[in-house]
Short mmCIF file of C-alpha atoms and ligand atoms in Angstrom, two decimals:
data_model
loop_
_atom_site.label_atom_id
_atom_site.label_comp_id
_atom_site.label_asym_id
_atom_site.label_seq_id
_atom_site.Cartn_x
_atom_site.Cartn_y
_atom_site.Cartn_z
CA MET A 1 -32.70 -7.31 4.07
CA SER A 2 -36.00 -6.36 2.71
CA THR A 3 -39.31 -5.97 4.78
CA TRP A 4 -42.39 -6.16 3.24
CA VAL A 5 -45.78 -4.82 5.57
CA PHE A 6 -49.19 -5.78 4.41
CA ALA A 7 -51.32 -2.97 4.48
CA GLU A 8 -55.25 -3.31 3.94
CA GLU A 9 -57.27 -0.39 3.21
CA VAL A 10 -59.80 0.46 5.89
CA ASN A 11 -62.10 3.80 5.10
CA GLY A 12 -59.77 5.39 2.57
CA HIS A 13 -56.51 4.60 4.40
CA PRO A 14 -53.97 2.12 5.44
CA SER A 15 -54.72 0.10 8.42
CA ALA A 16 -53.43 1.50 12.05
CA SER A 17 -51.63 -1.94 12.27
CA ALA A 18 -49.88 -1.16 8.74
CA LEU A 19 -48.78 2.24 9.82
CA GLU A 20 -47.47 0.41 12.99
CA MET A 21 -45.58 -2.22 11.31
CA LEU A 22 -44.35 -0.04 8.71
CA THR A 23 -42.61 2.28 11.51
CA LYS A 24 -41.25 -0.82 12.83
CA ALA A 25 -39.69 -1.96 9.56
CA ARG A 26 -38.08 1.40 8.73
CA SER A 27 -36.19 0.96 11.91
CA LEU A 28 -34.85 -2.27 10.89
CA ASP A 29 -31.98 -2.67 8.24
CA GLY A 30 -32.56 -2.29 4.17
CA ASP A 31 -35.35 -1.43 2.17
CA VAL A 32 -39.23 -1.32 3.15
CA ALA A 33 -42.44 -2.05 0.61
CA ALA A 34 -45.99 -2.01 1.42
CA ILE A 35 -48.70 -4.62 -0.12
CA TYR A 36 -51.24 -2.29 -0.37
CA VAL A 37 -54.64 -3.90 -0.83
CA GLY A 38 -57.78 -1.51 -1.61
CA PRO A 39 -58.78 1.25 -4.09
CA GLY A 40 -55.77 3.23 -3.23
CA GLY A 41 -54.91 6.89 -4.17
CA ASP A 42 -52.45 9.61 -3.41
CA ASP A 43 -53.13 10.29 0.24
CA ALA A 44 -53.09 6.90 1.25
CA PHE A 45 -49.75 6.03 -0.76
CA ALA A 46 -48.11 9.23 0.73
CA GLN A 47 -49.42 7.91 4.28
CA LEU A 48 -47.51 4.58 3.33
CA GLY A 49 -44.68 6.48 2.09
CA ALA A 50 -44.29 8.80 5.35
CA HIS A 51 -44.53 5.71 7.63
CA GLY A 52 -41.47 4.16 5.63
CA ALA A 53 -42.66 2.40 2.08
CA GLN A 54 -40.19 2.96 -0.37
CA ARG A 55 -42.13 1.28 -2.57
CA VAL A 56 -45.98 0.09 -3.00
CA PHE A 57 -47.56 -2.84 -4.55
CA HIS A 58 -50.93 -1.97 -5.30
CA MET A 59 -53.78 -4.73 -5.60
CA ALA A 60 -57.45 -3.31 -5.98
CA PRO A 61 -59.53 -6.40 -5.57
CA GLY A 62 -62.89 -4.57 -5.89
CA ASP A 63 -65.64 -6.25 -4.44
CA GLU A 64 -63.89 -9.72 -4.47
CA LEU A 65 -63.15 -11.06 -1.32
CA PRO A 66 -59.27 -10.61 -1.59
CA ALA A 67 -57.37 -13.18 0.35
CA ALA A 68 -57.15 -15.82 -2.62
CA ALA A 69 -56.09 -13.59 -5.34
CA VAL A 70 -53.61 -11.69 -3.02
CA ALA A 71 -51.82 -14.47 -1.89
CA ALA A 72 -51.51 -15.81 -5.36
CA ALA A 73 -50.41 -12.71 -6.69
CA LEU A 74 -48.28 -11.91 -3.32
CA ALA A 75 -46.25 -15.41 -3.94
CA GLU A 76 -45.28 -14.36 -7.39
CA LEU A 77 -43.93 -11.37 -6.16
CA VAL A 78 -42.25 -13.25 -3.35
CA ALA A 79 -40.68 -15.47 -6.07
CA ALA A 80 -39.62 -12.29 -8.25
CA HIS A 81 -38.05 -9.97 -5.50
CA ALA A 82 -37.20 -12.58 -2.68
CA PRO A 83 -38.18 -10.30 0.52
CA ASP A 84 -36.46 -11.67 3.78
CA LEU A 85 -39.40 -10.65 5.90
CA LEU A 86 -43.29 -10.11 5.48
CA LEU A 87 -45.31 -8.65 8.10
CA PHE A 88 -48.94 -9.03 8.49
CA GLY A 89 -51.49 -7.78 11.10
CA LEU A 90 -54.40 -9.45 13.43
CA ALA A 91 -57.00 -8.33 10.95
CA ALA A 92 -59.21 -11.12 9.29
CA THR A 93 -57.79 -10.27 5.87
CA ASP A 94 -54.14 -9.99 7.11
CA ARG A 95 -54.60 -13.45 8.49
CA ASP A 96 -56.37 -14.91 5.83
CA VAL A 97 -53.57 -13.85 3.17
CA ALA A 98 -50.40 -15.15 5.70
CA GLY A 99 -51.98 -18.32 5.90
CA ARG A 100 -52.51 -19.08 2.25
CA LEU A 101 -49.36 -17.59 1.26
CA SER A 102 -47.81 -19.96 3.81
CA ALA A 103 -49.42 -22.96 2.09
CA ARG A 104 -48.18 -21.92 -1.37
CA LEU A 105 -44.64 -20.96 -0.41
CA ASP A 106 -44.37 -23.89 2.00
CA ARG A 107 -43.07 -21.26 4.78
CA PRO A 108 -44.40 -21.32 8.52
CA VAL A 109 -46.03 -18.41 9.97
CA LEU A 110 -45.06 -17.12 13.50
CA SER A 111 -47.89 -15.45 15.03
CA ASN A 112 -48.89 -12.87 17.99
CA ALA A 113 -45.60 -11.36 17.64
CA VAL A 114 -45.10 -8.46 19.86
CA ASP A 115 -41.49 -7.57 18.61
CA VAL A 116 -39.31 -8.83 15.66
CA SER A 117 -35.55 -7.93 14.93
CA THR A 118 -33.01 -8.64 12.18
CA ASP A 119 -29.54 -9.61 12.27
CA GLY A 120 -28.21 -9.80 9.17
CA GLY A 121 -30.34 -12.20 7.36
CA THR A 122 -31.53 -13.78 10.59
CA VAL A 123 -35.01 -12.63 11.74
CA SER A 124 -35.76 -13.20 15.19
CA VAL A 125 -39.40 -12.90 16.72
CA VAL A 126 -40.79 -12.27 20.72
CA ASN A 127 -44.24 -13.58 21.75
CA GLU A 128 -45.48 -13.08 24.96
CA ILE A 129 -47.09 -16.19 26.98
CA LEU A 130 -48.56 -16.70 30.32
CA GLY A 131 -50.44 -13.38 30.26
CA GLY A 132 -47.43 -11.59 29.32
CA THR A 133 -45.49 -12.68 32.09
CA THR A 134 -42.96 -14.47 29.86
CA ARG A 135 -41.37 -13.32 26.76
CA VAL A 136 -40.35 -15.95 23.95
CA VAL A 137 -37.53 -15.31 21.42
CA THR A 138 -37.89 -17.52 18.30
CA GLN A 139 -35.24 -17.37 15.72
CA VAL A 140 -36.61 -18.11 12.15
CA LYS A 141 -34.51 -21.05 10.49
CA ALA A 142 -36.70 -21.66 7.60
CA ASP A 143 -35.84 -20.25 4.24
CA ALA A 144 -36.67 -16.54 3.78
CA PRO A 145 -39.35 -15.04 3.78
CA ALA A 146 -40.05 -15.32 7.16
CA ILE A 147 -43.77 -14.67 7.51
CA VAL A 148 -44.69 -13.04 10.89
CA VAL A 149 -48.40 -11.59 12.15
CA VAL A 150 -48.06 -8.93 14.47
CA ARG A 151 -50.51 -7.94 17.37
CA GLN A 152 -51.95 -4.42 17.48
CA LYS A 153 -50.11 -1.87 19.18
CA ALA A 154 -47.12 -4.00 19.15
CA PHE A 155 -45.57 -0.80 17.95
CA VAL A 156 -46.36 2.97 17.74
CA ALA A 157 -47.01 4.36 14.04
CA GLU A 158 -45.06 7.33 13.77
CA PRO A 159 -44.68 9.21 10.57
CA GLY A 160 -41.11 10.19 9.25
CA ASP A 161 -40.34 12.65 6.76
CA ALA A 162 -42.67 12.90 3.66
CA ALA A 163 -42.02 10.76 0.96
CA THR A 164 -43.55 9.53 -2.40
CA PRO A 165 -43.03 5.74 -2.65
CA GLU A 166 -43.10 4.36 -6.11
CA VAL A 167 -46.64 2.43 -7.01
CA VAL A 168 -46.29 -0.56 -8.88
CA THR A 169 -49.97 -1.52 -9.84
CA VAL A 170 -50.37 -5.63 -9.63
CA ASP A 171 -53.01 -7.08 -11.59
CA LEU A 172 -54.60 -9.54 -9.55
CA PRO A 173 -55.18 -13.55 -10.98
CA ALA A 174 -58.78 -14.67 -11.32
CA THR A 175 -59.30 -17.54 -8.38
CA GLU A 176 -61.69 -20.37 -8.96
CA SER A 177 -62.42 -19.85 -5.26
CA SER A 178 -63.06 -16.26 -5.49
CA ALA A 179 -66.30 -14.99 -3.51
CA ILE A 180 -67.94 -11.47 -3.93
CA ILE A 181 -68.54 -9.37 -1.21
CA VAL A 182 -72.19 -8.41 -1.09
CA GLU A 183 -72.87 -5.96 1.49
CA ARG A 184 -70.63 -4.29 4.16
CA HIS A 185 -71.65 -3.31 7.45
CA ALA A 186 -70.13 -0.14 9.01
CA GLU A 187 -70.21 -0.81 12.97
CA ILE A 188 -71.92 2.78 14.38
CA SER A 189 -70.40 3.64 17.65
CA GLU A 190 -70.82 7.00 19.58
CA GLY A 191 -67.60 8.52 21.26
CA PRO A 192 -63.92 8.02 20.69
CA ASP A 193 -62.82 4.66 19.07
CA LEU A 194 -62.07 2.16 21.93
CA GLU A 195 -58.19 1.39 20.08
CA ALA A 196 -57.53 4.91 19.57
CA ALA A 197 -58.99 6.21 22.76
CA ASP A 198 -56.87 8.14 25.29
CA ILE A 199 -58.82 6.99 28.03
CA VAL A 200 -60.36 3.70 28.54
CA VAL A 201 -63.04 2.70 31.03
CA SER A 202 -63.74 -1.21 30.81
CA GLY A 203 -66.45 -3.05 33.11
CA GLY A 204 -66.64 -6.81 33.79
CA ARG A 205 -69.04 -9.13 35.52
CA GLY A 206 -68.74 -7.08 38.85
CA LEU A 207 -71.03 -4.77 37.38
CA GLY A 208 -73.63 -7.23 37.91
CA ALA A 209 -75.77 -6.45 34.82
CA ALA A 210 -75.96 -5.11 31.51
CA GLU A 211 -77.82 -1.95 32.48
CA HIS A 212 -75.34 -0.82 34.74
CA PHE A 213 -72.98 -0.35 31.99
CA SER A 214 -74.65 2.99 31.64
CA LEU A 215 -72.56 4.06 34.72
CA LEU A 216 -69.44 3.59 32.78
CA ASP A 217 -71.07 5.26 29.75
CA GLN A 218 -71.38 8.39 31.82
CA LEU A 219 -67.89 8.07 33.38
CA ALA A 220 -66.26 7.68 29.99
CA GLU A 221 -68.44 10.57 28.53
CA LEU A 222 -67.03 12.86 31.31
CA LEU A 223 -63.41 11.77 31.00
CA GLY A 224 -63.67 11.84 26.79
CA GLY A 225 -63.26 8.14 26.78
CA ALA A 226 -64.48 5.10 25.25
CA VAL A 227 -66.18 1.85 27.01
CA GLY A 228 -64.24 -1.49 26.80
CA ALA A 229 -65.48 -4.84 28.53
CA THR A 230 -64.54 -8.35 29.41
CA ARG A 231 -65.20 -11.35 27.56
CA ALA A 232 -67.47 -12.82 30.38
CA VAL A 233 -69.65 -9.55 29.82
CA VAL A 234 -69.52 -9.97 26.15
CA ASP A 235 -70.32 -13.79 26.19
CA ALA A 236 -73.38 -12.92 28.53
CA GLY A 237 -74.89 -10.75 25.82
CA TRP A 238 -74.42 -7.43 27.85
CA VAL A 239 -72.51 -5.59 25.51
CA PRO A 240 -71.37 -6.27 21.91
CA TYR A 241 -68.08 -8.08 20.91
CA ALA A 242 -66.62 -4.93 19.48
CA MET A 243 -66.07 -3.90 23.07
CA GLN A 244 -64.00 -6.89 24.24
CA VAL A 245 -60.52 -6.19 25.36
CA GLY A 246 -58.24 -9.19 25.52
CA GLN A 247 -56.55 -12.16 24.13
CA THR A 248 -59.70 -13.07 21.78
CA GLY A 249 -60.57 -9.04 21.69
CA LYS A 250 -59.02 -5.75 21.19
CA THR A 251 -55.37 -4.83 22.28
CA VAL A 252 -55.81 -1.24 24.03
CA LYS A 253 -52.87 1.10 25.11
CA PRO A 254 -54.69 4.05 26.33
CA ASN A 255 -52.67 6.79 28.80
CA VAL A 256 -55.36 5.87 31.60
CA TYR A 257 -57.35 2.43 31.73
CA VAL A 258 -59.92 2.25 34.31
CA ALA A 259 -60.91 -1.50 35.10
CA CYS A 260 -64.37 -1.81 36.92
CA GLY A 261 -65.49 -4.92 38.57
CA ILE A 262 -62.86 -6.85 36.50
CA SER A 263 -60.96 -9.86 38.08
CA GLY A 264 -57.96 -9.40 35.67
CA ALA A 265 -57.46 -13.08 34.33
CA MET A 266 -54.53 -13.10 32.22
CA GLN A 267 -56.40 -13.09 28.95
CA HIS A 268 -57.94 -9.89 29.97
CA LEU A 269 -54.31 -8.58 31.16
CA VAL A 270 -52.60 -9.15 27.65
CA GLY A 271 -55.27 -6.61 25.92
CA MET A 272 -54.57 -3.82 28.19
CA LYS A 273 -51.48 -4.34 30.56
CA ASP A 274 -49.34 -1.74 28.34
CA SER A 275 -51.66 1.17 29.49
CA GLY A 276 -50.11 4.04 30.86
CA THR A 277 -51.74 4.24 34.02
CA ILE A 278 -54.10 1.34 35.02
CA ILE A 279 -56.63 2.15 37.69
CA ALA A 280 -58.85 -0.81 39.34
CA ILE A 281 -62.13 -0.69 41.19
CA ASN A 282 -62.60 -4.02 42.88
CA LYS A 283 -64.48 -4.89 45.89
CA ASP A 284 -61.93 -7.94 46.49
CA ALA A 285 -58.69 -6.85 47.47
CA GLU A 286 -57.15 -9.75 46.63
CA ALA A 287 -58.45 -9.53 42.76
CA PRO A 288 -55.30 -10.32 40.67
CA ILE A 289 -55.97 -6.98 38.38
CA PHE A 290 -54.48 -4.91 41.36
CA GLY A 291 -51.32 -6.95 40.61
CA VAL A 292 -51.01 -4.90 37.24
CA SER A 293 -52.80 -1.65 38.61
CA ASP A 294 -51.05 1.56 39.70
CA LEU A 295 -53.97 2.97 41.86
CA GLY A 296 -56.34 0.50 43.31
CA ILE A 297 -59.79 1.07 44.82
CA VAL A 298 -60.88 -1.71 46.69
CA GLY A 299 -65.12 -1.21 47.01
CA ASP A 300 -68.23 -1.61 45.45
CA VAL A 301 -68.54 -0.26 41.64
CA HIS A 302 -72.06 0.80 42.35
CA LYS A 303 -70.87 3.38 45.25
CA VAL A 304 -67.53 4.34 43.56
CA ILE A 305 -68.39 5.03 40.09
CA PRO A 306 -71.25 7.31 40.83
CA ALA A 307 -69.17 8.83 43.62
CA LEU A 308 -66.95 9.73 40.54
CA VAL A 309 -69.32 10.87 38.28
CA GLU A 310 -70.68 13.14 40.81
CA ALA A 311 -67.05 14.36 41.58
CA LEU A 312 -66.19 14.90 37.96
CA LYS A 313 -69.74 16.56 37.14
CA ALA A 314 -68.90 19.09 40.42
CA ARG A 315 -65.58 20.14 38.78
CA GLY A 316 -67.49 21.32 35.70
P1 FAD B 1 -64.79 -12.40 36.50
O1 FAD B 1 -63.78 -13.11 36.69
O2 FAD B 1 -66.06 -13.10 37.24
O3 FAD B 1 -64.62 -11.10 37.62
C1 FAD B 1 -65.43 -10.09 38.12
C2 FAD B 1 -64.66 -9.28 39.44
O4 FAD B 1 -65.67 -8.39 39.92
C3 FAD B 1 -64.26 -10.16 40.21
O5 FAD B 1 -62.84 -9.81 40.57
C4 FAD B 1 -65.06 -9.45 41.44
O6 FAD B 1 -64.35 -9.52 42.44
C5 FAD B 1 -65.68 -8.12 41.01
N1 FAD B 1 -66.91 -7.61 41.68
C6 FAD B 1 -68.08 -8.32 41.78
N2 FAD B 1 -69.04 -7.47 42.21
C7 FAD B 1 -68.13 -6.20 42.25
C8 FAD B 1 -68.82 -4.93 42.92
N3 FAD B 1 -69.98 -4.92 43.08
N4 FAD B 1 -67.92 -4.08 42.90
C9 FAD B 1 -66.75 -4.11 42.79
N5 FAD B 1 -66.05 -5.38 42.17
C10 FAD B 1 -67.12 -6.44 42.14
N6 FAD B 1 -61.39 -12.36 28.88
C11 FAD B 1 -61.56 -11.46 28.46
O7 FAD B 1 -61.75 -10.20 29.32
N7 FAD B 1 -60.81 -10.84 27.18
C12 FAD B 1 -60.26 -12.08 26.21
O8 FAD B 1 -60.13 -11.45 25.14
C13 FAD B 1 -60.68 -13.08 26.70
N8 FAD B 1 -60.24 -14.13 26.02
C14 FAD B 1 -60.32 -15.52 26.45
C15 FAD B 1 -59.60 -16.34 25.58
C16 FAD B 1 -59.52 -17.72 26.13
C17 FAD B 1 -58.95 -18.71 25.22
C18 FAD B 1 -60.29 -18.07 27.29
C19 FAD B 1 -60.31 -19.59 27.85
C20 FAD B 1 -60.70 -16.96 28.16
C21 FAD B 1 -60.49 -15.76 27.56
N9 FAD B 1 -61.18 -14.53 28.63
C22 FAD B 1 -61.29 -13.39 27.93
C23 FAD B 1 -61.88 -14.93 29.60
C24 FAD B 1 -60.85 -14.89 31.08
O9 FAD B 1 -60.37 -15.85 31.37
C25 FAD B 1 -62.01 -14.37 32.19
O10 FAD B 1 -63.07 -15.42 32.36
C26 FAD B 1 -62.64 -12.97 31.99
O11 FAD B 1 -61.64 -11.89 31.67
C27 FAD B 1 -63.25 -12.64 33.49
O12 FAD B 1 -63.98 -11.64 33.32
P2 FAD B 1 -64.63 -10.52 34.48
O13 FAD B 1 -63.15 -9.89 35.06
O14 FAD B 1 -65.42 -9.72 33.69
O15 FAD B 1 -65.24 -11.55 35.36
#
């Protein structure tokens, strides 16, 4: 059994999802390799090694939009080495490469997986449907390799013993469809990263207006947390998409998730239901968010949040 994990470089490091998938891959039988796309370097390779990669296939696309060339090179590597399982994350490049590879190899892609297991040469993939209330296990019957796209935070990234992987440099072919990246835009945000934060305070339509998000900013700052949002308020233009939690936004798994004026639609729940402790503030006692919350406050966010802020300030 041989598992390969797609690992794109983000700010000089393997993506968080790559380290999560490598941790999972090393728990499966057999050997593990990473397909590393980016400038690379000893630190990045060491991180891949510590998380389970025994071998790294390194591709450096420079300023070229990577997917076309990477998928072409990856198809050749697959033909030469015959891995059994390829794991990709949900990031744009991951999905772009997985789709192109699927077409090149004529293999299906199983997407949105929350778990994967192997039994001999058979790969099984777990998906959650109906807002995470039902788990579906799919056994891959197609010829290897199985191509699986995994949700963020499906696994917890944990480094094992330090290990230096074998690094194989892979030249990328020239592709007719290649495009050049002309500008990169780094999103500037204050406070902790939403996906990495220990505490997330999220707001929904119940806040009433964009300016009321300043209440959440205050609360999050006092708690050392990050601010998230529902799609309803992102669509309304109150906050940027980068703050959206849920099916078509980010998946978060903080120790504490505070849902303020959020109804608890299943598309929101799939992005936060695995949080440690969920606290909901909603004026409607029947709101579905209370069905997943550990602590529920039935009340008006405009009264409850300022009171919380004052209480936290008073504690110093
Ligand atoms: P509402 O459902 O309108 O809920 C507002 C809540 O605020 C209500 O429960 C109300 O009782 C409460 N409230 C009102 N006033 C107050 C007050 N003063 N004090 C306290 N409580 C108050 N949604 C996401 O969040 N993330 C996604 O990624 C996402 N992806 C989607 C993908 C698809 C394909 C589709 C179809 C939908 C998706 N949605 C997503 C949208 C989702 O279905 C809901 O519409 C959305 O989550 C609702 O947002 P909300 O809870 O802010 O608003």
